[in-house]
Amino acid sequence: MPAARRSPMCPRSSASLLLWILVGLSEVERTGSQQGIPLSVVKLWASAFGGEIKSISAKYSGSQLLQKELWAITAPRPGTNSSSESTASVKVNSRMNPKTSAACLWEESLAARGNPRKHGESVQTAFRKRLQGQNQGPPCTEKYKEFVKSVRVEEIDGVKLVKNLAVKMEEVFRKKAEATRRLVEAAEEAHRQHEENPELQYEYFNAVLINEVDEMGNNVELGGEFLLEPNDHFNNLSVNLSLSVVQVPTNMYNKDPDIVNGVYWSEALNKVFVDNFERDPTLIWQYFGSAKGFFRQYPGVKWHPDEHGVIGFDCRNRKWYIQAATSPKDVIILVDVSGSMKGLRLTIARQTVSSILDTLGDDDFFNIIAYNQEIHYVEPCLNGTLVRADRTNKDHFREHLDKLFAKGIGLLGEALAEAFTILNDFNRTGRGSVCSQAIMLVTDGATEMYDDVFEKYNWPERKVRIFPYLIGRESAFADNLKWMACANKGYFSQISTLADVQENVMRYLHVMSRPKVIDHEHDTVWTEAYVDSAMKEKSGPSLSTTVAMPVFSTKNETKNQGILLGVVGTDIPLQELMKLIPKHMLGIHGYAFAITNNGYILTHPDLRPLYQDGKKRRKPNYSSVDLSEVEWEDKDDILRNAMVNRKTGTFSMEVKKTVDRGRRVLKMHNDYYYTDIKGTPFSVGVALSRGHGKYFFRGNVSVDAGLRDLEQPDVALADEWTYCNTEEQHEHRHLSQIQAIKMFMTGRRPHLKCDRELIQEVLFDAVVTAPLEAYWTGLALNKSENSDKGVEIAFLGTRTGLSRTNLFVSADHLSNQDFLTAEDKEGVFNADHFPLWYKRAAEQVPGTFVYSIPISTALGNKSVVLASTAIQLLDDRKSPIVAAVGIQMKLEFFQRKFWTACRQCTALDGKCSISCDSEDVNCYLIDNNGFILVTEEQSQTGLFFGEVEGAVMNKLLQMGSFKRSETQHS
């Protein structure tokens, strides 16, 4: 950490002092000074402050105690070869070193330890009870004979790891697909038995009108009393687990006979919805989207219109509906911009094109051509080809639609010829749909039938369907357009007003789906990741994927007409997939990820919120984030292409990962392992960082000892890690993870699905780290220690997501109350990452502390300093990192220690000629990433040093004290 006087390169400075102290604050790496400032003074400051702050950090964190405990376990027994392979099993009777008296005291208080601290009982009272009961049990050495700890270090088999993960994910997807298939069967049977009745009157629960009353207090029509109760499985939304509700788009009539009949026969799905949920309690939303426009959703939930009283949701526009209803398609949209299209007609035409784009998904390809007497590609850079219909491309083309203006005459023949040529050429490339192609013609009329064009390009195979949309009320040229549609296996629609657009555009989907319907291809489709705003969590909207299947008419009289009834689907929160990831096997920097067959991310740590200038920002379109955007070091797309092609293999590259809201960069070498997920279009990958990230150790202790230590009051497990799956059975949902572990390991709940391997490791960690509670409590009870309350918290985290904390001050006196809470996302074990203080400590030499100021985005809180260090299993560079420990201290306490140290000097008379108190000296203490920890200007605390002293920072870069690290901003 440097302390710096302003450099001569800065306009206001007159002298310069530059000091670089290694992380750990123990020696000087770089020094620079002008004549008159002795180097010995700089070294003295470094030694005084570094030695004291490291001593405080080590003492209060208990790092040396924990490291000794681990090395005692792994030390070779007398007579064994100390240079044995790291993969060999090491078993010892874990007798405590006499120096670790606090740990021995912990074990000797056997009677008290058997019972956790009672609710409301202070740490101090509990500790005194242990002291009083310490002679009731056997001596410490005899106690440790009760069980034997064994440790075995293994290199992680990445290929085996990713294949096992793929099998688990396949099982989750299979269960969701089976639930969806049961809905298909029930829907088709219910429709087959239903007789259409134009006069049918039927009261159903309308999602908008339920529980609404009129001025007289009576339930409104299609409303009625509908029981809703908050449910934590649905993020505390008020739902009805017995019934579904029906949503009808605002622009449709609630009592339209087609809708009423569809709602009536689809009531049969209620029983299947409930049965599916009972079979698989991890299910969330199940639904049926009707081709008529209504949407049946389970569980029942109330819908709320926007401020204009409108609900714009139309299920037929949703990606899951479109993908299930139609096959991938190549589409050319021709827009007439001749003079007759001026005014309202051009406005309607733009809206029609935009609605057509809404019906295209990531598996489709398209282009838009405007024509009058000439052909104009809406995006000139993409003439003569098709582009993928992802959201980014569609939004780009929408922006260009506003630039269209009408003039001249319309030469439709040339535009048709251009469209056929593009589709034919694109078809030859083997890209796109290959077999499903269409031309959408948006015009106010056609003066002829252009049969010569069709005969040249499309007959007799008629591979390209024509869908004319006649804009305006006039029908003078309607016959020609109708003929074009019929002669080319398409469909004619007339759009007179803006209100007509959406419903008329939708009709082409029924035609495009006919081949699939006639062949009864119940293809299972899966969507990319998207934001489920209904399941919004505290951290923001959650991500989901949907599995969907089409529903066809199976009535004998309509079986060969290819009638699509709609699409059924169910959502899968990606959080459920993340629970399958064996985080304890991936190491501190390792992670798992999955992508679609288009290369888009399904789940990846970098798909979470990104940070720019310390502020959270979200990618606008989660569904169109390509793997190459986050694994950007893969310049040749080797990893991406292999996974898109559903291969199994390995890949390796050096990467840079940003942490601490994008402020810091970690460099590492990752090995990637990947394979496909059977029965889905997805592939899964695992990234392991080389070094300690490639090694794992298995520890073993008795179940009784492990459970006893796991239940201690200072122990917590990672909220987003799954030790036992308490979601699969309704009766297990009330259990905490620790309660579930105890019931599983004692055989009281044999049907619980738990990760026995992970549990065994967390029990080991609980036993090995148990001495720290007694050690910390002893410090807290010693009145002579920490008298100024400068150290507030001691904390520990292990590779299994177990954490321990000890408060040296009362909770309401903490300077930063967010630390180690759910509000501190980067400071706790999360679904896809280890805490920041754990990650940074792991990249330093074990025993060396790393310091930082955690920045609270909510409050701008800069009141504390964190110090943390890593604990290794073995004194070896390949040793796994077992844990990280640390402390939270007051920033004022930390800074006071620095200022005190910088007032020392080597003068015999004790009178210092220069110190940080000197008016012409500005002192800074900066961390290993260049962020200011100590400065006289409090407003500069936490800032990047280069923002404050740019010239000095450049000098540090030139001297090699820092290196500039460039990362890609998505």
Short mmCIF file of C-alpha atoms in Angstrom, two decimals, residues 3-8 14-20 28-43 45 914 921 952 955-956 959:
data_model
loop_
_atom_site.label_atom_id
_atom_site.label_comp_id
_atom_site.label_asym_id
_atom_site.label_seq_id
_atom_site.Cartn_x
_atom_site.Cartn_y
_atom_site.Cartn_z
CA ALA A 3 1.67 6.50 1.05
CA ALA A 4 2.40 9.40 -1.27
CA ARG A 5 3.26 13.05 -1.12
CA ARG A 6 2.11 15.02 -4.13
CA SER A 7 4.48 14.50 -7.02
CA PRO A 8 6.37 17.34 -8.71
CA SER A 14 6.69 20.92 -4.05
CA ALA A 15 8.09 17.57 -2.91
CA SER A 16 7.37 13.89 -3.40
CA LEU A 17 7.25 10.82 -1.20
CA LEU A 18 6.23 7.47 -2.67
CA LEU A 19 5.92 4.25 -0.63
CA TRP A 20 4.70 0.82 -1.79
CA VAL A 28 8.92 -2.39 1.10
CA GLU A 29 8.86 -3.11 -2.62
CA ARG A 30 9.21 0.35 -4.13
CA THR A 31 10.38 3.57 -2.60
CA GLY A 32 11.09 6.93 -4.03
CA SER A 33 11.97 10.17 -2.35
CA GLN A 34 13.61 13.49 -2.80
CA GLN A 35 16.83 14.30 -0.96
CA GLY A 36 16.21 15.11 2.69
CA ILE A 37 13.60 12.39 3.30
CA PRO A 38 15.50 9.38 4.66
CA LEU A 39 14.57 6.01 3.26
CA SER A 40 14.86 4.66 6.78
CA VAL A 41 11.87 6.78 7.77
CA VAL A 42 9.77 5.30 4.99
CA LYS A 43 10.77 1.80 6.06
CA TRP A 45 6.51 3.78 8.82
CA ILE A 914 9.04 15.27 8.53
CA VAL A 921 3.10 16.47 2.67
CA VAL A 952 1.76 9.75 -9.26
CA LYS A 955 4.69 6.92 -12.12
CA LEU A 956 3.63 3.83 -10.21
CA MET A 959 7.86 1.67 -12.02
#
